[in-house]
mmCIF file of C-alpha atoms in Angstrom:
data_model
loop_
_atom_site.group_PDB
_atom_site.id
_atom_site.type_symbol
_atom_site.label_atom_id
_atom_site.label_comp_id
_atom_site.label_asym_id
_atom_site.label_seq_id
_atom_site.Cartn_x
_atom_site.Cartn_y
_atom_site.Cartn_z
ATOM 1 C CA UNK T 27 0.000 0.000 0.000
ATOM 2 C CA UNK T 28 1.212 3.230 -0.874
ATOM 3 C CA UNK T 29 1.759 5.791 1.470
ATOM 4 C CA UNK T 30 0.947 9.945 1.592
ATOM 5 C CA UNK T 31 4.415 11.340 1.261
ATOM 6 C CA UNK T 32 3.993 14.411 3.538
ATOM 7 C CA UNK T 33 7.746 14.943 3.328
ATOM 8 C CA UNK T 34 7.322 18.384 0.484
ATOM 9 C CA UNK T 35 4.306 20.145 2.445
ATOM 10 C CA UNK T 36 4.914 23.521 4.414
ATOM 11 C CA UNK T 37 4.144 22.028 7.760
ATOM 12 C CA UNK T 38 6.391 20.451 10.339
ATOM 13 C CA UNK T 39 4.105 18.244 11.659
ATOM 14 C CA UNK T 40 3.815 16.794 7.874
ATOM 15 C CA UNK T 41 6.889 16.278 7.806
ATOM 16 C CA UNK T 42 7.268 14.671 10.908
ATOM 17 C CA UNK T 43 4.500 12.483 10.254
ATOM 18 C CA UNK T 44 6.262 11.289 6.799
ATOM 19 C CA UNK T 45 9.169 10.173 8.876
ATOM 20 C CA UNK T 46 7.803 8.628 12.103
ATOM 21 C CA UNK T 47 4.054 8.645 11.445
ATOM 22 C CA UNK T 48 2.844 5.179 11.243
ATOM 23 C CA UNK T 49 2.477 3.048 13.627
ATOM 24 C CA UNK T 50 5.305 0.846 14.545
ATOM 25 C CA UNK T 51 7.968 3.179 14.174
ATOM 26 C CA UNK T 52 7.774 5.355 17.307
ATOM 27 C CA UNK T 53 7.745 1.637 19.111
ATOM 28 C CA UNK T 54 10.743 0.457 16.590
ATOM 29 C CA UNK T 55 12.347 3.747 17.835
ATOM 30 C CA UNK T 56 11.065 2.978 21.891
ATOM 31 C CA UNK T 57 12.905 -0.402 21.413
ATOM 32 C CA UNK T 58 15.857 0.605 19.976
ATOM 33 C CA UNK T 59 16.042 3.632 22.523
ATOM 34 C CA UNK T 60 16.174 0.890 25.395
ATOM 35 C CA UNK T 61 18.575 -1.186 23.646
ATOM 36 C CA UNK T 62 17.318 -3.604 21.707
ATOM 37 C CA UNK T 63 19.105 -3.091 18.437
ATOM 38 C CA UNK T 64 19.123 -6.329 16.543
ATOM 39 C CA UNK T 65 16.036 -7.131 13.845
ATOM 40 C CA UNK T 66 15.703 -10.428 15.969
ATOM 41 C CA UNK T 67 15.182 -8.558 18.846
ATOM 42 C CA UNK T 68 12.590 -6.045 17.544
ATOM 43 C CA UNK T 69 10.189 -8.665 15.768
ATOM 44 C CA UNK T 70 10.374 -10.827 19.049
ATOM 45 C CA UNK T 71 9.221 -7.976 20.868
ATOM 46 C CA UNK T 72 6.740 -6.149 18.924
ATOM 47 C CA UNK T 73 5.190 -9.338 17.253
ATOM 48 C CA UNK T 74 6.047 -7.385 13.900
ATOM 49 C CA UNK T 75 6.021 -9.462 10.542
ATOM 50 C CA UNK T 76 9.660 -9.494 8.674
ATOM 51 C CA UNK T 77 8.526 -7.753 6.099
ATOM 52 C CA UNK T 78 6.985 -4.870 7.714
ATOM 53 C CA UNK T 79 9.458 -4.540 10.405
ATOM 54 C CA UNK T 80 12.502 -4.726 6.983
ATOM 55 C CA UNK T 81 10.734 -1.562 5.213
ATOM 56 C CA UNK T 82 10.102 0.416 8.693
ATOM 57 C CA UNK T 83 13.970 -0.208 9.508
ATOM 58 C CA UNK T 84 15.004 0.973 5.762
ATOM 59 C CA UNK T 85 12.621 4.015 5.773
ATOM 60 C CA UNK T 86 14.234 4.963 8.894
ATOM 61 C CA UNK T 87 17.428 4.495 7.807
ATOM 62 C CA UNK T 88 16.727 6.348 4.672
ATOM 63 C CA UNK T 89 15.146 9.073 6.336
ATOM 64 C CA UNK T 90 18.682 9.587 8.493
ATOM 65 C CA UNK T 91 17.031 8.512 11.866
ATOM 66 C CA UNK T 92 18.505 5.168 12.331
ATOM 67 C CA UNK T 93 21.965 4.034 11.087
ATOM 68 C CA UNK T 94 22.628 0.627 10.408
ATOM 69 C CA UNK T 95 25.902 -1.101 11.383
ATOM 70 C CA UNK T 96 27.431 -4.837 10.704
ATOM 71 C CA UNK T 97 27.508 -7.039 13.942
ATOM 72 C CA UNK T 98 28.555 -9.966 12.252
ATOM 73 C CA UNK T 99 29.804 -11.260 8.687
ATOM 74 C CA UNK T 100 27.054 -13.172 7.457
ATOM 75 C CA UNK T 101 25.766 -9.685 6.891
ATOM 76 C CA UNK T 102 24.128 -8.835 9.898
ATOM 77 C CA UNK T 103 23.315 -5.550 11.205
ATOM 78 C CA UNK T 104 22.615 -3.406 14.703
ATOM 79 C CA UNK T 105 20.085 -0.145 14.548
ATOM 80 C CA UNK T 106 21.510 2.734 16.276
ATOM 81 C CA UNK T 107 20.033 6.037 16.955
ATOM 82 C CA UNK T 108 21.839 8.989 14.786
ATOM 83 C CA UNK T 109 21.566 12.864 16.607
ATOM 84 C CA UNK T 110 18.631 13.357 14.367
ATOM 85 C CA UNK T 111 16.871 10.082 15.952
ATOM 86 C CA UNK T 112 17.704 10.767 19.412
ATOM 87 C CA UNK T 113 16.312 14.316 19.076
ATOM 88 C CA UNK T 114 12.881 12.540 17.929
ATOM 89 C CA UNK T 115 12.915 11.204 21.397
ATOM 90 C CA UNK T 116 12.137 13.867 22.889
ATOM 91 C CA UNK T 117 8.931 13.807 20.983
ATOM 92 C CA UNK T 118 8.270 9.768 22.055
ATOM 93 C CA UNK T 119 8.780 11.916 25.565
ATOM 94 C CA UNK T 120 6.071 13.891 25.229
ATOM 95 C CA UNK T 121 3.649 11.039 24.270
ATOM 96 C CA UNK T 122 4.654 9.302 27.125
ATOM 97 C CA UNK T 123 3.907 12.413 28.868
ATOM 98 C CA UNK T 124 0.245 12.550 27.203
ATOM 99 C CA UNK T 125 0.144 9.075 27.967
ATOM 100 C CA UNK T 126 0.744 8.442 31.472
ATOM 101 C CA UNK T 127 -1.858 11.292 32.115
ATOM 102 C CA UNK T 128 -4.322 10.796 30.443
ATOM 103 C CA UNK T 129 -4.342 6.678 29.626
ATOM 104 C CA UNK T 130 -2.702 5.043 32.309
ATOM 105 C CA UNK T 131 -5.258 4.359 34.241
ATOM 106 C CA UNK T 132 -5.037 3.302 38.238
ATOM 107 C CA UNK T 133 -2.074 0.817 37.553
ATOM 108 C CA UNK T 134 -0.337 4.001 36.855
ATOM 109 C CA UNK T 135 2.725 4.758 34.174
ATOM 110 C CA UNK T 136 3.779 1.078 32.858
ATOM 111 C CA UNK T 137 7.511 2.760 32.873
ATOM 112 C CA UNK T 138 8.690 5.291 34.992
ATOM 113 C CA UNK T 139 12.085 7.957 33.804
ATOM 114 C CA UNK T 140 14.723 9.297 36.131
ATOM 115 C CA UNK T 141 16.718 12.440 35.112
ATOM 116 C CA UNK T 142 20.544 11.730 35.316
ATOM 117 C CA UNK T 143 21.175 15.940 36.161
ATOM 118 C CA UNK T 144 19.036 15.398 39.057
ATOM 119 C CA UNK T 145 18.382 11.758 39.522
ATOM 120 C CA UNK T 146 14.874 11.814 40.349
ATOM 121 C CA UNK T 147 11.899 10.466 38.584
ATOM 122 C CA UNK T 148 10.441 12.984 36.430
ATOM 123 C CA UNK T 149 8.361 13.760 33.227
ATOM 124 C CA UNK T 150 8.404 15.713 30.487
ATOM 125 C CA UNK T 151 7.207 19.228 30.392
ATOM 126 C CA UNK T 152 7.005 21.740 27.570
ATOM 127 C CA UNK T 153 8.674 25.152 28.254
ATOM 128 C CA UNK T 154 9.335 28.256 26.586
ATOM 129 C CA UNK T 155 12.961 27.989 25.070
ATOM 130 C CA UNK T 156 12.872 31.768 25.453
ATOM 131 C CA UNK T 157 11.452 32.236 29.156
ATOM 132 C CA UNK T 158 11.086 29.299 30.291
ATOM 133 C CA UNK T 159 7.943 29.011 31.607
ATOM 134 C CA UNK T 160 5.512 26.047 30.692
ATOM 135 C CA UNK T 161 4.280 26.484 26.878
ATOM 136 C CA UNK T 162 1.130 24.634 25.997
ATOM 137 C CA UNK T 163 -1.656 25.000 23.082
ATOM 138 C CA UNK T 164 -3.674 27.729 25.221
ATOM 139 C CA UNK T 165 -0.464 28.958 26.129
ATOM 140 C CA UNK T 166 0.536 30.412 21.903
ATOM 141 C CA UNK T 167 -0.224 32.159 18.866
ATOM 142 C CA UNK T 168 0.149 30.275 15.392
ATOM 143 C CA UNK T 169 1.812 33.005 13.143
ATOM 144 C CA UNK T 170 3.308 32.190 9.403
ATOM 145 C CA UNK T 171 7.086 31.370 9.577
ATOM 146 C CA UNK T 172 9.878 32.415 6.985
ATOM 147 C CA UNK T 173 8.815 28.685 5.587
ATOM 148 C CA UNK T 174 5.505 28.958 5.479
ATOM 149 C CA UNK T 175 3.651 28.091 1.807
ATOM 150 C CA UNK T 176 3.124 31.244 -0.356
#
């Protein structure tokens, strides 16, 4: 099945989307996050089929999230986060955030974080980069960027 390619519209959440916007790769990314880095590894744990789990790996790759790198000579390779996919953490963060508020339930948060500046267990909250105080949707303005469609 073909997807939308979002990847040439004026929007960042578009293009976003086109890179991590289905659903198993922000739990291929989770996995590999935690350390499980071999294809073996990832279909055991997400139930994924082969092939599905071979073009979410490649798109990833492609799209310069994931790098792949030889563990063994048969060819076999490891997925690694590059900068670029450890950056789109932060946004896996922030569902978890969404997440353990609003879905979690009375069990509470299946997994819990701890901060290695302060070494408590914390969450992730959306500031300001400017001010620093807490910056939510009530919280802005939407105004056209210098990218913005004509």
């Amino acid at each position: 099945m073909q997807r939308t390619d979002f990847s040439e519209m004026a929007c960042s959440i578009a293009r976003t989307l086109d890179v991590m916007g289905e659903p198993w790769s922000p739990l291929i990314l989770r996995d590999i996050f935690v350390g499980m880095s071999r294809f073996e590894q990832l279909q055991a744990d997400l139930g994924i089929s082969r092939k599905v789990l071979t073009e979410r790996l490649n798109h990833l790759v492609d799209r310069g999230v994931l790098e792949r790198r030889p563990y063994d000579k048969r060819p076999r390779y490891e997925y690694v986060l590059t900068g670029k996919g450890l950056e789109l953490i932060d946004v896996l963060m922030v569902m978890v955030a969404w997440g353990d508020k609003w879905l979690a339930g009375e069990a509470g948060p299946p997994v819990l974080y701890r901060h290695h500046a302060c070494g408590e267990i914390s969450h992730v909250e959306l500031s300001c980069s400017h001010c620093g105080k807490p910056m939510h949707g009530n919280d802005i303005d939407v105004l056209p960027g210098p990218g913005a469609a004509a």
